[in-house]
Coordinates of C-alpha atoms in Angstrom, one line a residue:
X253 CA 68.3 14.0 201.3
X254 CA 68.1 10.3 200.7
X255 CA 68.9 7.8 197.9
X256 CA 71.7 9.4 196.0
X257 CA 71.9 12.5 198.2
X258 CA 74.5 13.5 200.6
X259 CA 73.4 11.9 203.8
X260 CA 74.2 8.3 202.9
X261 CA 77.7 9.2 201.8
X262 CA 78.3 11.2 205.0
X263 CA 77.3 8.1 207.0
X264 CA 79.6 5.8 205.0
X265 CA 82.6 7.9 206.1
X266 CA 82.4 6.5 209.6
X267 CA 80.6 3.2 209.3
X268 CA 80.2 0.4 206.8
X269 CA 77.0 0.4 204.7
X270 CA 74.3 -2.1 205.2
X271 CA 74.1 -5.2 203.1
X272 CA 73.1 -4.2 199.6
X273 CA 72.0 -5.8 196.3
X274 CA 75.6 -5.5 195.1
X275 CA 76.5 -8.2 197.7
X276 CA 76.1 -12.0 197.6
X277 CA 72.7 -13.2 198.6
X278 CA 74.1 -16.4 200.2
X279 CA 75.3 -16.3 203.8
X280 CA 78.7 -14.7 204.2
X281 CA 81.7 -16.4 205.9
X282 CA 82.5 -14.7 209.2
X283 CA 86.2 -14.9 208.7
X284 CA 88.5 -15.2 205.7
X285 CA 90.4 -18.6 205.6
X286 CA 94.0 -19.0 204.6
X287 CA 93.1 -20.5 201.2
X288 CA 90.9 -17.5 200.2
X289 CA 93.5 -15.0 201.5
X290 CA 96.3 -16.7 199.5
X291 CA 94.2 -16.9 196.3
X292 CA 93.2 -13.2 196.5
X293 CA 96.8 -12.2 197.2
X294 CA 98.0 -14.2 194.3
X295 CA 95.6 -12.4 192.0
X296 CA 96.8 -9.1 193.3
X297 CA 100.4 -10.0 192.8
X298 CA 100.0 -10.4 189.0
X299 CA 100.7 -6.7 188.6
X300 CA 104.0 -6.5 190.5
X301 CA 105.3 -9.7 188.9
X302 CA 104.4 -8.4 185.5
X303 CA 106.4 -5.2 186.0
X304 CA 109.2 -5.9 188.4
X305 CA 110.4 -9.3 187.2
X306 CA 111.6 -7.9 183.9
X307 CA 113.7 -5.1 185.3
X308 CA 116.8 -7.2 185.6
X309 CA 116.4 -8.1 181.9
X310 CA 116.4 -4.5 180.6
X311 CA 120.1 -4.5 179.9
X312 CA 119.9 -7.6 177.8
X313 CA 116.7 -6.5 176.0
X314 CA 118.4 -3.2 175.2
X315 CA 121.5 -4.9 173.9
X316 CA 119.6 -7.3 171.6
X317 CA 117.3 -4.7 170.1
X318 CA 119.5 -1.6 170.3
X319 CA 117.2 0.3 172.7
X320 CA 118.2 3.1 175.0
X321 CA 116.9 3.8 178.5
X322 CA 113.8 5.7 177.4
X323 CA 112.9 3.0 174.9
X324 CA 113.1 0.3 177.5
X325 CA 111.0 2.2 179.9
X326 CA 108.1 1.9 177.4
X327 CA 108.0 -1.8 178.3
X328 CA 106.6 -0.6 181.7
X329 CA 104.6 2.5 180.5
X330 CA 102.9 0.6 177.7
X331 CA 101.8 -2.1 180.1
X332 CA 100.6 0.5 182.6
X333 CA 98.8 2.6 180.0
X334 CA 96.9 -0.4 178.6
X335 CA 96.1 -1.5 182.2
X336 CA 94.7 1.9 182.9
X337 CA 92.5 2.1 179.9
X338 CA 91.0 -1.3 180.3
X339 CA 90.7 -1.0 184.1
X340 CA 87.7 1.3 183.4
X341 CA 85.8 -1.7 182.0
X342 CA 86.9 -4.7 184.1
X343 CA 84.8 -3.6 187.2
X344 CA 81.5 -2.9 185.3
X345 CA 81.9 -6.1 183.3
X346 CA 82.2 -8.0 186.6
X347 CA 79.0 -6.2 187.8
X348 CA 77.3 -7.6 184.7
X349 CA 78.9 -11.0 184.1
X350 CA 80.0 -12.0 187.6
X351 CA 83.4 -11.7 189.2
X352 CA 84.8 -15.1 188.4
X353 CA 84.2 -15.1 184.7
X354 CA 85.9 -11.8 184.2
X355 CA 88.9 -12.8 186.3
X356 CA 89.4 -16.1 184.4
X357 CA 88.9 -14.5 181.0
X358 CA 91.4 -11.9 181.8
X359 CA 94.0 -14.4 183.0
X360 CA 93.7 -16.5 179.8
X361 CA 94.4 -13.4 177.6
X362 CA 97.2 -12.3 179.9
X363 CA 98.9 -15.7 179.5
X364 CA 98.7 -15.4 175.7
X365 CA 100.5 -12.1 175.9
X366 CA 103.1 -13.3 178.4
X367 CA 104.1 -16.4 176.5
X368 CA 103.9 -14.5 173.2
X369 CA 106.6 -12.2 174.5
X370 CA 109.0 -15.2 174.4
X371 CA 109.0 -15.2 170.6
X372 CA 108.9 -11.4 170.1
X373 CA 111.2 -10.5 167.2
X374 CA 111.6 -6.8 168.0
X375 CA 111.2 -4.2 170.7
X376 CA 108.1 -2.9 169.0
X377 CA 106.4 -6.3 169.0
X378 CA 107.4 -6.8 172.6
X379 CA 105.9 -3.4 173.6
X380 CA 102.6 -4.5 171.8
X381 CA 102.5 -7.7 173.7
X382 CA 103.1 -5.8 176.9
X383 CA 100.0 -3.8 176.0
X384 CA 98.0 -7.0 175.7
X385 CA 99.3 -8.1 179.1
X386 CA 98.3 -4.8 180.6
X387 CA 94.8 -4.8 179.0
X388 CA 94.0 -8.2 180.6
X389 CA 95.9 -8.2 184.0
X390 CA 93.5 -5.7 185.6
X391 CA 90.7 -8.3 185.5
X392 CA 92.5 -10.2 188.2
X393 CA 93.9 -7.4 190.3
X394 CA 91.0 -5.0 190.3
X395 CA 88.1 -7.5 190.5
X396 CA 89.8 -9.4 193.3
X397 CA 89.4 -6.3 195.5
X398 CA 85.7 -6.2 194.8
X399 CA 85.5 -9.9 195.9
X400 CA 86.8 -8.9 199.3
X401 CA 84.1 -6.3 199.8
X402 CA 81.4 -8.7 198.4
X403 CA 82.2 -11.2 201.1
X404 CA 83.0 -9.0 204.1
X405 CA 81.9 -5.8 205.9
X406 CA 83.6 -3.4 208.3
X407 CA 86.6 -4.5 210.3
X408 CA 86.9 -8.0 208.7
X409 CA 87.0 -6.5 205.2
X410 CA 89.8 -4.1 206.4
X411 CA 91.7 -7.0 208.0
X412 CA 91.4 -9.2 204.9
X413 CA 92.5 -6.3 202.7
X414 CA 95.5 -5.7 205.0
X415 CA 96.4 -9.4 205.0
X416 CA 96.2 -9.5 201.2
X417 CA 98.4 -6.4 201.1
X418 CA 101.0 -8.0 203.3
X419 CA 101.3 -11.0 201.0
X420 CA 101.0 -8.8 197.9
X421 CA 103.9 -6.7 199.3
X422 CA 106.2 -9.7 198.8
X423 CA 105.8 -9.6 195.0
X424 CA 107.9 -6.5 194.3
X425 CA 110.7 -7.9 196.4
X426 CA 110.6 -11.5 195.0
X427 CA 109.9 -10.6 191.4
X428 CA 113.2 -8.8 190.5
X429 CA 115.2 -11.3 192.5
X430 CA 113.6 -14.2 190.6
X431 CA 113.9 -12.3 187.4
X432 CA 117.7 -12.0 188.0
X433 CA 118.0 -15.7 188.8
X434 CA 116.1 -16.6 185.7
X435 CA 118.7 -14.7 183.6
X436 CA 121.3 -17.2 184.9
X437 CA 119.4 -19.8 182.8
X438 CA 119.7 -17.9 179.5
X439 CA 118.6 -14.7 177.8
X440 CA 115.9 -12.2 178.8
X441 CA 113.0 -14.4 177.6
X442 CA 113.4 -16.6 180.7
X443 CA 112.0 -13.7 182.7
X444 CA 108.8 -13.7 180.7
X445 CA 108.5 -17.5 180.8
X446 CA 108.8 -17.4 184.6
X447 CA 105.9 -14.9 185.0
X448 CA 103.8 -17.0 182.6
X449 CA 104.2 -20.1 184.7
X450 CA 103.2 -18.0 187.8
X451 CA 100.1 -16.9 185.8
X452 CA 99.1 -20.5 185.1
X453 CA 99.2 -21.3 188.9
X454 CA 97.1 -18.2 189.6
X455 CA 94.6 -19.3 187.0
X456 CA 94.3 -22.7 188.6
X457 CA 93.7 -21.1 192.0
X458 CA 91.0 -18.8 190.6
X459 CA 89.1 -21.7 189.2
X460 CA 88.5 -22.8 192.8
X461 CA 87.0 -19.5 193.9
X462 CA 83.2 -19.2 194.5
X463 CA 81.2 -16.7 192.5
X464 CA 80.5 -13.8 194.9
X465 CA 77.9 -11.9 192.8
X466 CA 74.8 -14.0 192.1
X467 CA 72.9 -13.6 188.8
X468 CA 69.9 -11.8 190.4
X469 CA 72.2 -9.0 191.7
X470 CA 74.0 -8.3 188.4
X471 CA 73.5 -5.3 186.1
X472 CA 72.1 -5.8 182.6
X473 CA 74.7 -6.9 180.0
X474 CA 74.3 -3.8 177.8
X475 CA 76.7 -1.2 176.6
X476 CA 74.4 1.6 177.6
X477 CA 74.1 0.1 181.2
X478 CA 77.9 -0.4 181.5
X479 CA 78.6 3.2 180.3
X480 CA 75.9 4.6 182.5
X481 CA 77.3 2.9 185.5
X482 CA 80.8 4.4 184.8
X483 CA 79.2 7.9 184.2
X484 CA 77.3 7.8 187.5
X485 CA 80.4 6.8 189.5
X486 CA 82.8 9.0 187.5
X487 CA 80.9 12.3 188.0
X488 CA 80.8 12.0 191.7
X489 CA 83.0 14.8 193.2
X490 CA 83.7 12.6 196.3
X491 CA 85.0 9.8 194.1
X492 CA 87.2 12.2 192.1
X493 CA 88.8 13.7 195.2
X494 CA 89.5 10.4 196.9
X495 CA 90.8 8.9 193.7
X496 CA 93.2 11.8 193.2
X497 CA 94.4 11.6 196.7
X498 CA 95.0 7.8 196.3
X499 CA 96.9 8.3 193.0
X500 CA 99.3 11.0 194.2
X501 CA 99.9 9.3 197.6
X502 CA 100.7 6.0 196.1
X503 CA 102.9 7.7 193.4
X504 CA 105.3 8.8 196.2
X505 CA 106.2 5.2 196.5
X506 CA 105.6 3.9 193.0
X507 CA 108.1 6.4 191.6
X508 CA 110.9 4.1 193.1
X509 CA 109.3 1.0 191.5
X510 CA 108.7 2.6 188.1
X511 CA 112.3 3.9 188.0
X512 CA 113.9 0.8 189.7
X513 CA 116.2 0.0 186.8
X514 CA 117.5 3.5 186.7
X515 CA 117.6 3.9 190.5
X516 CA 119.4 0.6 191.2
X517 CA 121.8 0.3 188.2
X518 CA 122.7 3.9 187.4
X519 CA 122.2 5.9 190.6
X520 CA 123.3 3.2 193.0
X521 CA 125.8 1.7 190.7
X522 CA 124.6 -1.9 191.2
X523 CA 124.0 -4.9 188.9
X524 CA 121.3 -7.2 187.5
X525 CA 121.2 -9.4 190.7
X526 CA 121.1 -6.5 193.1
X527 CA 117.6 -5.2 192.8
X528 CA 116.9 -6.7 196.3
X529 CA 118.8 -3.7 197.7
X530 CA 115.8 -1.5 196.9
X531 CA 112.9 -4.0 196.9
X532 CA 113.6 -5.8 200.2
X533 CA 113.4 -2.6 202.3
X534 CA 110.3 -1.5 200.3
X535 CA 108.5 -4.7 201.0
X536 CA 109.5 -4.6 204.7
X537 CA 107.9 -1.2 204.9
X538 CA 104.7 -2.3 203.0
X539 CA 104.3 -5.5 205.1
X540 CA 104.8 -3.6 208.4
X541 CA 102.3 -0.9 207.4
X542 CA 99.7 -3.5 206.3
X543 CA 100.1 -5.3 209.6
X544 CA 99.4 -2.1 211.5
X545 CA 96.3 -1.6 209.3
X546 CA 95.0 -5.0 210.2
X547 CA 95.6 -4.4 213.9
X548 CA 93.9 -0.9 213.7
X549 CA 90.7 -2.3 212.1
X550 CA 88.6 -2.1 215.3
X551 CA 90.7 0.5 217.1
X552 CA 90.7 3.5 214.8
X553 CA 88.1 5.0 212.5
X554 CA 89.0 4.4 208.9
X555 CA 89.2 8.1 207.9
X556 CA 91.5 8.9 210.8
X557 CA 93.8 6.1 209.8
X558 CA 94.0 7.4 206.2
X559 CA 94.8 10.9 207.5
X560 CA 97.6 9.5 209.7
X561 CA 98.9 7.7 206.7
X562 CA 98.9 10.7 204.4
X563 CA 100.7 12.8 207.1
X564 CA 103.2 10.0 207.4
X565 CA 103.8 9.9 203.7
X566 CA 104.7 13.6 203.7
X567 CA 107.0 13.2 206.7
X568 CA 108.8 10.2 205.3
X569 CA 109.3 11.7 201.9
X570 CA 110.8 14.8 203.5
X571 CA 113.1 12.6 205.6
X572 CA 114.1 10.7 202.5
X573 CA 115.1 14.0 200.8
X574 CA 117.2 15.0 203.8
X575 CA 119.0 11.6 203.9
X576 CA 120.0 11.6 200.2
X577 CA 120.9 15.3 200.4
X578 CA 123.6 14.3 203.0
X579 CA 125.1 11.6 200.8
X580 CA 128.6 12.7 199.5
X581 CA 128.0 11.0 196.2
X582 CA 126.7 7.8 194.5
X583 CA 127.5 4.8 196.8
X584 CA 128.9 2.8 193.8
X585 CA 128.6 -0.8 195.2
X586 CA 127.2 -2.9 198.0
X587 CA 128.2 -1.3 201.3
X588 CA 126.7 0.4 204.3
X589 CA 126.9 3.7 202.3
X590 CA 123.7 2.5 200.6
X591 CA 121.6 2.7 203.8
X592 CA 120.7 6.4 203.6
X593 CA 119.4 5.8 200.0
X594 CA 117.1 2.9 200.9
X595 CA 115.9 3.7 204.4
X596 CA 113.7 6.6 203.0
X597 CA 111.9 4.4 200.4
X598 CA 111.3 1.8 203.1
X599 CA 109.6 4.4 205.4
X600 CA 107.6 5.8 202.6
X601 CA 106.3 2.3 201.8
X602 CA 105.3 1.9 205.4
X603 CA 103.2 5.0 205.5
X604 CA 101.7 4.4 202.0
X605 CA 100.5 1.0 203.3
X606 CA 98.6 2.8 206.1
X607 CA 96.6 4.5 203.4
X608 CA 96.2 1.9 200.7
X609 CA 93.8 -0.7 202.2
X610 CA 91.4 1.6 204.0
X611 CA 91.1 4.1 201.2
X612 CA 90.3 1.2 198.8
X613 CA 87.3 0.3 201.0
X614 CA 86.4 4.0 201.2
X615 CA 86.0 4.0 197.4
X616 CA 84.0 0.7 197.3
X617 CA 81.6 1.8 200.0
X618 CA 80.7 5.0 198.1
X619 CA 78.8 2.9 195.6
X620 CA 77.6 -0.4 197.2
X621 CA 75.4 -1.2 194.2
X622 CA 78.2 -0.6 191.6
X623 CA 81.3 -1.8 193.4
X624 CA 82.9 -3.0 190.2
X625 CA 82.6 0.4 188.5
X626 CA 83.8 2.1 191.7
X627 CA 86.9 -0.2 191.9
X628 CA 87.7 0.5 188.2
X629 CA 87.5 4.2 188.3
X630 CA 89.1 4.4 191.7
X631 CA 92.1 2.5 190.2
X632 CA 92.1 4.3 186.9
X633 CA 93.6 7.6 188.1
X634 CA 96.5 5.8 189.9
X635 CA 97.2 3.7 186.8
X636 CA 97.3 6.7 184.4
X637 CA 99.7 8.4 186.8
X638 CA 101.8 5.2 187.2
X639 CA 102.1 4.9 183.4
X640 CA 103.3 8.5 183.2
X641 CA 105.7 7.8 186.0
X642 CA 107.2 4.9 184.1
X643 CA 107.4 6.3 180.7
X644 CA 108.0 10.0 181.2
X645 CA 108.5 11.2 184.8
X646 CA 110.9 8.7 186.1
X647 CA 113.4 9.1 183.2
X648 CA 113.1 12.9 183.5
X649 CA 113.8 13.1 187.3
X650 CA 116.5 10.4 187.3
X651 CA 119.5 12.7 187.2
X652 CA 120.2 12.3 190.9
X653 CA 118.9 10.7 194.1
X654 CA 117.9 14.2 195.2
X655 CA 115.7 14.8 192.2
X656 CA 114.0 11.4 192.8
X657 CA 113.4 12.4 196.4
X658 CA 112.0 15.9 195.6
X659 CA 109.6 14.3 193.1
X660 CA 108.3 11.9 195.7
X661 CA 107.8 14.7 198.2
X662 CA 105.8 16.6 195.6
X663 CA 103.5 13.7 195.1
X664 CA 103.0 13.2 198.8
X665 CA 102.0 16.8 199.3
X666 CA 99.5 16.6 196.5
X667 CA 98.0 13.4 198.0
X668 CA 97.6 15.0 201.4
X669 CA 96.1 18.1 199.7
X670 CA 93.4 16.2 198.0
X671 CA 92.6 14.2 201.1
X672 CA 92.4 17.3 203.2
X673 CA 90.0 18.9 200.6
X674 CA 87.9 15.8 200.8
X675 CA 87.7 15.9 204.6
X676 CA 86.8 19.6 204.7
X677 CA 84.1 19.1 202.1
X678 CA 82.7 16.2 204.1
X679 CA 82.7 18.3 207.3
X680 CA 80.7 21.0 205.5
X681 CA 78.2 18.4 204.3
X682 CA 77.8 17.1 207.8
X683 CA 77.1 20.6 209.1
X684 CA 74.5 21.2 206.3
X685 CA 72.7 18.0 207.1
X686 CA 72.7 18.8 210.8
X687 CA 71.4 22.3 210.1

């Protein structure tokens, strides 16, 4: 029961793995400095800025190109679908070429797609450019998580992941606000230009990062090796259960982000500059939850924290359903009547944050020799579901606030179900090993 057997995976549920060939051979820093933390957080924020900053521009894009609500949602779903497909390859490529090269190459292609959007002559061409952005953005966001685990073990890795999450959480709040302000300068193209400028700053910061995977620890640069790595990781039942739990749990919150333009403008009756009403409470919840994760790094076993988080997601989505069910009707303007509609999403975000950082480390520790591939496949399921949320599910369930809340509760229950299945399977494995 060694090597690729069950026993090492059982051990990794409760303690970090020993240093492996998938980690840097040079001495690791004991603590993450502010510069490293901010750079990694900036890389992670590429995704939210790419999605949320253009929400305020939807009305103007639709007016110029004659697009309806469903057509405009494809600007989000096309980005997410392309992100999901390419996410499978970013991690293995970083295992073969090194983390830094993949991140920089992805950012360069991303900037081409973002600035190309400024001159898009039609909605179809804009959707294609959004696909290019999605194909390349994952190189920054996915690989930056692997860098954290390359550099740090155990509690410090969880603390750094939580700090990155706290800063990252600002992006969904800032992005739509900045997007709305940029529209005061001109048409919808200003929103894309603003994100492009942010991408240039992130590229400059990435150039200062060290390479965390030395050449002697890399996998061969061959298609067969890359696909073999993905196959080895992808056929792990443990990986599949944890990835499914992550995807559904996060979807309980992401539903509100993917459908933000519908939720804020139509269901709450607000305008282009009012997206902060949803996103500020969401971010407050995410930051608070991430702070708790950092404080719990040495106080609570990782699997127990994840369990508490999933139970919390179910409880808060149920509370959100109760709150919106008691509303007499759409608030229809900025007033205290909005509070029941936004308190629920804030609490959901808090509990989702309890899950996000520790479960990412759980995935990476399953395959210490193939962290890039593990990060890619661990993210893939969430991204596919997010794309479906943006392009199909959010428009379908956007009839009322109650239908939004019911859908979020359904995702939360599925996430808890997969995590419970994983824990029970793990417990049986422990008993078999002990026997």
